[in-house]
Amino acid sequence: ENRSASAFARKGKSKEDISEISESPPEAPAFVLPVLDGITGLPAEIVAKRDVDALVQLLVASSDLALHMQIMFALRNYATSDENTRARIGKADGIQTIVFAMQIHRGPEPCNALLQELAMWTLWNLAMCPVNSVRMSGSSALAATLDAMVTHVSVAGVQEQGCWLLVYLVWNDLHCRQRARLCSAQDVVYSAMCAHPHHQGVQQYAQQCLHHLEDGPNDREPLNLAETVPTQALSQSIFLNSLRLLRK
């Protein structure tokens, strides 16, 4: 079984009534970031000040995968902190900049898969801010997400984060939902389920995504999803190997 950044321990959460999600934002799963110093190469003053504007500018100014990976780790950390920081990242054009990084690192290499996964992880955290959700619907996030899922169909972490980001994109946005259908999002999500039949996160979030992509009103009968169970923690050696790949 393929494992990557989100294939480590999560706290179990029950999705008792999926129909409720049509009336309120999706409840974020408790993904846990591994113990990894992903911001060693960033300017100390930027990290100390949590200067998201400077981080976004650094990302735009470079095409280096290793630097982009470090910036993505930092932005993901900041995006999970509070609503104000999420809004600041969005205002700094962080959403389209992250999508830009996804587009220039779209190859099938394993290190690209890790960046795609972290990028989508960051984007759905940013989408928790209502203003950012509007910004995201007008960006290329949907296309970049589907492209990453098609390119890295064998990587469970990419599929898991991709499905959860799709939930955020389509759950309450009819226009984005229609665009997703036209872009064959349902086929992409079905492929994720087939490729990872025993991965709890992929199966659950894929079903939830398909629920929102279905035709019909929002008051459909809730899906009977099993309670999320913790997955095996990803060993630190896998991440160290990812860093070695980046430095080659």
Short mmCIF file of C-alpha atoms in Angstrom, two decimals:
data_model
loop_
_atom_site.label_atom_id
_atom_site.label_comp_id
_atom_site.label_asym_id
_atom_site.label_seq_id
_atom_site.Cartn_x
_atom_site.Cartn_y
_atom_site.Cartn_z
CA GLU A 1 0.00 0.00 0.00
CA ASN A 2 1.33 3.43 -0.99
CA ARG A 3 1.76 5.85 1.88
CA SER A 4 2.62 9.53 1.84
CA ALA A 5 2.13 12.67 3.90
CA SER A 6 -1.46 12.07 5.03
CA ALA A 7 -1.17 8.32 5.57
CA PHE A 8 -0.25 8.71 9.20
CA ALA A 9 -2.32 8.61 12.38
CA ARG A 10 -5.63 10.44 12.44
CA LYS A 11 -8.06 10.73 15.31
CA GLY A 12 -11.25 8.78 14.68
CA LYS A 13 -14.23 10.98 13.82
CA SER A 14 -17.77 9.90 13.11
CA LYS A 15 -19.69 11.30 10.15
CA GLU A 16 -23.13 10.59 11.60
CA ASP A 17 -25.23 12.52 9.13
CA ILE A 18 -23.68 13.56 5.84
CA SER A 19 -26.81 15.49 4.89
CA GLU A 20 -25.99 18.05 7.57
CA ILE A 21 -22.87 19.03 5.63
CA SER A 22 -25.09 20.65 2.99
CA GLU A 23 -26.10 23.21 5.62
CA SER A 24 -22.75 23.78 7.30
CA PRO A 25 -19.10 23.59 6.19
CA PRO A 26 -17.46 20.14 6.21
CA GLU A 27 -15.78 19.22 9.48
CA ALA A 28 -12.07 18.84 8.83
CA PRO A 29 -10.49 15.46 9.66
CA ALA A 30 -7.68 15.52 12.20
CA PHE A 31 -4.74 14.84 9.89
CA VAL A 32 -1.45 14.98 11.78
CA LEU A 33 1.68 16.54 10.32
CA PRO A 34 4.78 14.38 10.79
CA VAL A 35 7.76 15.49 12.83
CA LEU A 36 9.84 16.94 10.06
CA ASP A 37 11.79 20.18 9.81
CA GLY A 38 10.44 21.34 6.48
CA ILE A 39 11.41 25.02 6.76
CA THR A 40 15.14 24.81 7.46
CA GLY A 41 16.11 26.52 4.20
CA LEU A 42 13.76 29.51 4.54
CA PRO A 43 15.00 32.95 5.70
CA ALA A 44 14.88 33.03 9.49
CA GLU A 45 13.26 36.46 9.65
CA ILE A 46 10.38 35.35 7.44
CA VAL A 47 9.74 32.28 9.57
CA ALA A 48 10.01 34.24 12.82
CA LYS A 49 7.49 36.85 11.65
CA ARG A 50 5.22 34.30 9.94
CA ASP A 51 5.41 36.63 6.94
CA VAL A 52 2.99 34.93 4.54
CA ASP A 53 3.36 37.70 1.93
CA ALA A 54 7.10 37.07 1.75
CA LEU A 55 6.57 33.31 1.54
CA VAL A 56 4.18 33.71 -1.37
CA GLN A 57 6.67 36.00 -3.14
CA LEU A 58 9.45 33.46 -2.59
CA LEU A 59 7.31 30.72 -4.11
CA VAL A 60 6.51 32.80 -7.20
CA ALA A 61 10.13 33.85 -7.70
CA SER A 62 11.47 30.29 -7.83
CA SER A 63 10.75 27.02 -9.61
CA ASP A 64 12.91 24.93 -7.27
CA LEU A 65 11.02 21.92 -5.97
CA ALA A 66 12.90 21.70 -2.67
CA LEU A 67 12.21 25.37 -1.87
CA HIS A 68 8.57 24.99 -2.86
CA MET A 69 8.28 21.97 -0.58
CA GLN A 70 9.63 23.95 2.36
CA ILE A 71 7.31 26.88 1.65
CA MET A 72 4.36 24.50 1.35
CA PHE A 73 5.16 22.98 4.76
CA ALA A 74 5.23 26.47 6.27
CA LEU A 75 2.00 27.62 4.58
CA ARG A 76 0.24 24.43 5.60
CA ASN A 77 1.27 25.00 9.21
CA TYR A 78 0.08 28.61 9.11
CA ALA A 79 -3.19 27.71 7.35
CA THR A 80 -4.16 25.43 10.23
CA SER A 81 -3.48 28.02 12.94
CA ASP A 82 -6.36 30.50 12.86
CA GLU A 83 -8.92 32.24 10.66
CA ASN A 84 -6.95 35.47 10.48
CA THR A 85 -3.85 33.75 9.12
CA ARG A 86 -5.91 31.87 6.55
CA ALA A 87 -7.41 35.17 5.40
CA ARG A 88 -3.94 36.76 5.19
CA ILE A 89 -2.67 33.94 2.97
CA GLY A 90 -5.66 34.31 0.70
CA LYS A 91 -5.29 38.09 0.51
CA ALA A 92 -1.60 37.64 -0.43
CA ASP A 93 -2.74 35.66 -3.51
CA GLY A 94 -1.59 32.48 -1.80
CA ILE A 95 -4.29 30.29 -3.36
CA GLN A 96 -3.39 30.86 -6.98
CA THR A 97 0.31 30.77 -6.06
CA ILE A 98 -0.09 27.31 -4.52
CA VAL A 99 -1.97 26.21 -7.63
CA PHE A 100 0.93 27.60 -9.68
CA ALA A 101 3.34 25.37 -7.74
CA MET A 102 1.07 22.36 -8.40
CA GLN A 103 1.10 23.12 -12.13
CA ILE A 104 4.87 23.41 -12.52
CA HIS A 105 5.52 20.23 -10.48
CA ARG A 106 2.94 18.02 -12.15
CA GLY A 107 5.20 15.16 -13.24
CA PRO A 108 4.78 11.56 -12.03
CA GLU A 109 7.87 11.56 -9.78
CA PRO A 110 7.33 10.63 -6.09
CA CYS A 111 8.68 13.96 -4.85
CA ASN A 112 6.09 15.75 -7.00
CA ALA A 113 3.37 13.60 -5.46
CA LEU A 114 4.38 14.76 -1.99
CA LEU A 115 4.23 18.40 -3.04
CA GLN A 116 0.81 17.91 -4.66
CA GLU A 117 -0.48 16.29 -1.49
CA LEU A 118 0.79 19.09 0.75
CA ALA A 119 -0.58 21.71 -1.64
CA MET A 120 -4.09 20.23 -1.56
CA TRP A 121 -3.82 19.83 2.21
CA THR A 122 -3.02 23.55 2.44
CA LEU A 123 -5.80 24.54 0.04
CA TRP A 124 -8.62 22.83 1.91
CA ASN A 125 -7.43 24.46 5.13
CA LEU A 126 -7.53 27.84 3.36
CA ALA A 127 -11.02 27.03 2.04
CA MET A 128 -12.27 26.96 5.64
CA CYS A 129 -12.21 30.76 5.42
CA PRO A 130 -15.38 31.88 3.53
CA VAL A 131 -13.56 34.62 1.61
CA ASN A 132 -10.93 32.13 0.50
CA SER A 133 -13.61 29.69 -0.58
CA VAL A 134 -14.89 32.31 -3.02
CA ARG A 135 -11.36 33.01 -4.24
CA MET A 136 -10.75 29.29 -4.73
CA SER A 137 -13.86 28.79 -6.84
CA GLY A 138 -12.52 31.41 -9.23
CA SER A 139 -9.04 29.91 -9.39
CA SER A 140 -7.59 26.89 -11.17
CA ALA A 141 -7.68 24.81 -7.98
CA LEU A 142 -10.28 22.37 -9.32
CA ALA A 143 -8.34 21.58 -12.49
CA ALA A 144 -5.05 21.28 -10.60
CA THR A 145 -6.63 18.93 -8.05
CA LEU A 146 -8.09 16.60 -10.67
CA ASP A 147 -4.83 16.65 -12.61
CA ALA A 148 -2.85 15.66 -9.49
CA MET A 149 -5.26 12.84 -8.71
CA VAL A 150 -5.05 11.46 -12.25
CA THR A 151 -1.24 11.71 -12.35
CA HIS A 152 -0.71 10.12 -8.91
CA VAL A 153 -3.60 7.67 -8.77
CA SER A 154 -1.44 5.08 -6.97
CA VAL A 155 -0.52 7.45 -4.10
CA ALA A 156 -3.12 7.15 -1.34
CA GLY A 157 -2.23 10.46 0.30
CA VAL A 158 -2.81 12.41 -2.91
CA GLN A 159 -6.18 10.72 -3.41
CA GLU A 160 -7.21 11.28 0.21
CA GLN A 161 -6.34 14.98 0.27
CA GLY A 162 -7.73 15.44 -3.24
CA CYS A 163 -11.10 13.96 -2.33
CA TRP A 164 -11.33 16.09 0.80
CA LEU A 165 -10.41 19.26 -1.12
CA LEU A 166 -13.07 18.41 -3.71
CA VAL A 167 -15.62 18.19 -0.90
CA TYR A 168 -14.73 21.75 0.12
CA LEU A 169 -14.89 22.97 -3.48
CA VAL A 170 -18.30 21.54 -4.37
CA TRP A 171 -20.32 21.12 -1.16
CA ASN A 172 -21.98 24.54 -1.32
CA ASP A 173 -21.01 25.92 -4.74
CA LEU A 174 -23.37 24.93 -7.53
CA HIS A 175 -21.19 26.48 -10.23
CA CYS A 176 -18.08 24.63 -9.04
CA ARG A 177 -20.10 21.43 -8.73
CA GLN A 178 -21.19 21.71 -12.36
CA ARG A 179 -17.63 22.45 -13.49
CA ALA A 180 -16.40 19.41 -11.56
CA ARG A 181 -18.92 17.17 -13.29
CA LEU A 182 -17.94 18.54 -16.71
CA CYS A 183 -14.28 17.82 -15.86
CA SER A 184 -15.16 14.16 -15.08
CA ALA A 185 -14.54 14.55 -11.35
CA GLN A 186 -16.80 11.61 -10.59
CA ASP A 187 -14.67 9.32 -12.77
CA VAL A 188 -11.52 10.55 -11.04
CA VAL A 189 -13.00 9.90 -7.60
CA TYR A 190 -14.24 6.46 -8.62
CA SER A 191 -10.71 5.65 -9.83
CA ALA A 192 -9.35 6.67 -6.42
CA MET A 193 -11.76 4.29 -4.69
CA CYS A 194 -10.82 1.43 -7.01
CA ALA A 195 -7.09 2.06 -6.60
CA HIS A 196 -7.28 2.12 -2.78
CA PRO A 197 -10.12 -0.21 -1.75
CA HIS A 198 -8.75 -0.73 1.77
CA HIS A 199 -7.75 2.84 2.59
CA GLN A 200 -10.28 4.20 5.07
CA GLY A 201 -9.69 7.87 4.34
CA VAL A 202 -9.85 7.55 0.55
CA GLN A 203 -13.03 5.48 0.72
CA GLN A 204 -14.81 7.77 3.15
CA TYR A 205 -13.93 11.12 1.60
CA ALA A 206 -14.49 9.77 -1.93
CA GLN A 207 -18.01 8.68 -1.00
CA GLN A 208 -18.66 12.02 0.63
CA CYS A 209 -17.41 13.81 -2.49
CA LEU A 210 -19.61 11.68 -4.77
CA HIS A 211 -22.55 12.44 -2.50
CA HIS A 212 -22.14 16.16 -3.23
CA LEU A 213 -21.52 15.61 -6.94
CA GLU A 214 -24.76 13.69 -7.43
CA ASP A 215 -27.71 15.36 -9.13
CA GLY A 216 -30.71 16.32 -7.07
CA PRO A 217 -31.53 18.47 -4.04
CA ASN A 218 -29.32 18.86 -1.00
CA ASP A 219 -31.72 17.04 1.33
CA ARG A 220 -30.84 13.57 0.08
CA GLU A 221 -30.77 10.64 2.47
CA PRO A 222 -27.46 10.56 4.38
CA LEU A 223 -24.84 8.07 3.36
CA ASN A 224 -24.07 5.28 5.81
CA LEU A 225 -20.33 5.83 6.23
CA ALA A 226 -18.25 3.84 8.66
CA GLU A 227 -16.53 5.73 11.45
CA THR A 228 -13.06 6.92 10.58
CA VAL A 229 -10.42 4.75 12.21
CA PRO A 230 -6.82 5.70 12.90
CA THR A 231 -4.36 4.64 10.23
CA GLN A 232 -0.84 3.40 10.82
CA ALA A 233 1.62 6.22 11.43
CA LEU A 234 3.98 6.96 8.57
CA SER A 235 7.54 6.27 9.62
CA GLN A 236 10.03 9.11 9.66
CA SER A 237 12.32 7.17 7.35
CA ILE A 238 9.86 7.60 4.48
CA PHE A 239 10.02 11.37 4.91
CA LEU A 240 13.78 11.34 5.12
CA ASN A 241 13.80 9.39 1.87
CA SER A 242 11.52 12.06 0.35
CA LEU A 243 14.03 14.71 1.36
CA ARG A 244 16.83 12.72 -0.25
CA LEU A 245 14.80 12.61 -3.46
CA LEU A 246 14.41 16.39 -3.33
CA ARG A 247 18.13 16.97 -2.91
CA LYS A 248 19.13 14.85 -5.90
#
